[in-house]
Amino acid sequence: MSTESENVEMRKEYDFSLGVRGKYAKAYHQGSNVVVLAPDVAERFPNSESVNQALRSLANLMDGKHQPQ
């Protein structure tokens, strides 16, 4: 099955002359910690720090610890 994108050539304005092959390969191989939030959850947490704070609080509750805010 052929798609239109398979027939498109590289555009002239794309310049990869300064590109480094495999620049992020080692980090990617070691693992990734990217988590995709559901849209309704993402609305409640504006940034990664707010997500981390909420998860730390939850983890403390699960461990029986209470951490004042």
Coordinates of C-alpha atoms in Angstrom, one line a residue:
M1 CA 0.0 0.0 0.0
S2 CA 1.5 3.3 -1.1
T3 CA 0.9 6.6 0.5
E4 CA 1.4 10.1 -0.8
S5 CA 4.2 10.9 1.8
E6 CA 6.3 8.0 0.4
N7 CA 6.5 9.8 -2.9
V8 CA 7.6 13.2 -1.5
E9 CA 11.3 14.1 -1.8
M10 CA 13.3 15.9 0.8
R11 CA 12.7 19.7 0.6
K12 CA 15.7 21.9 -0.4
E13 CA 15.3 24.1 2.8
Y14 CA 16.0 21.1 5.1
D15 CA 19.6 21.3 6.1
F16 CA 21.0 18.4 8.1
S17 CA 24.7 19.3 7.4
L18 CA 25.3 20.1 11.1
G19 CA 23.3 17.1 12.4
V20 CA 24.9 14.5 14.6
R21 CA 23.9 10.9 14.0
G22 CA 22.9 9.1 17.1
K23 CA 23.1 12.2 19.3
Y24 CA 20.4 11.0 21.7
A25 CA 20.8 7.2 21.1
K26 CA 22.6 6.5 24.4
A27 CA 20.0 8.4 26.5
Y28 CA 17.2 6.7 24.6
H29 CA 18.7 3.3 25.1
Q30 CA 19.0 3.9 28.9
G31 CA 15.3 4.5 29.1
S32 CA 12.8 7.2 28.9
N33 CA 10.6 8.6 31.6
V34 CA 8.1 10.4 29.4
V35 CA 4.5 9.9 30.5
V36 CA 1.5 11.0 28.5
L37 CA -1.4 12.3 30.6
A38 CA -5.0 12.0 29.6
P39 CA -6.4 15.4 28.6
D40 CA -8.7 15.7 31.6
V41 CA -5.7 15.0 34.0
A42 CA -3.4 17.4 32.1
E43 CA -6.0 20.2 32.6
R44 CA -5.5 19.9 36.3
F45 CA -1.7 19.9 36.3
P46 CA -0.2 22.9 34.4
N47 CA 3.5 21.7 34.6
S48 CA 5.8 18.8 35.5
E49 CA 6.4 20.2 39.0
S50 CA 2.7 20.1 39.9
V51 CA 2.5 16.5 38.7
N52 CA 5.6 15.5 40.7
Q53 CA 4.2 17.2 43.8
A54 CA 0.9 15.4 43.5
L55 CA 2.6 12.1 43.0
R56 CA 5.0 12.6 46.0
S57 CA 2.0 13.4 48.1
L58 CA 0.2 10.3 47.0
A59 CA 3.3 8.2 47.5
N60 CA 3.6 9.6 51.1
L61 CA 0.0 8.8 51.8
M62 CA 0.4 5.2 50.5
D63 CA 3.5 4.9 52.8
G64 CA 1.6 6.2 55.7
K65 CA 3.6 9.4 55.9
H66 CA 2.1 12.8 56.1
Q67 CA 3.9 15.8 54.7
P68 CA 2.6 19.3 55.6
Q69 CA 2.2 21.6 52.7

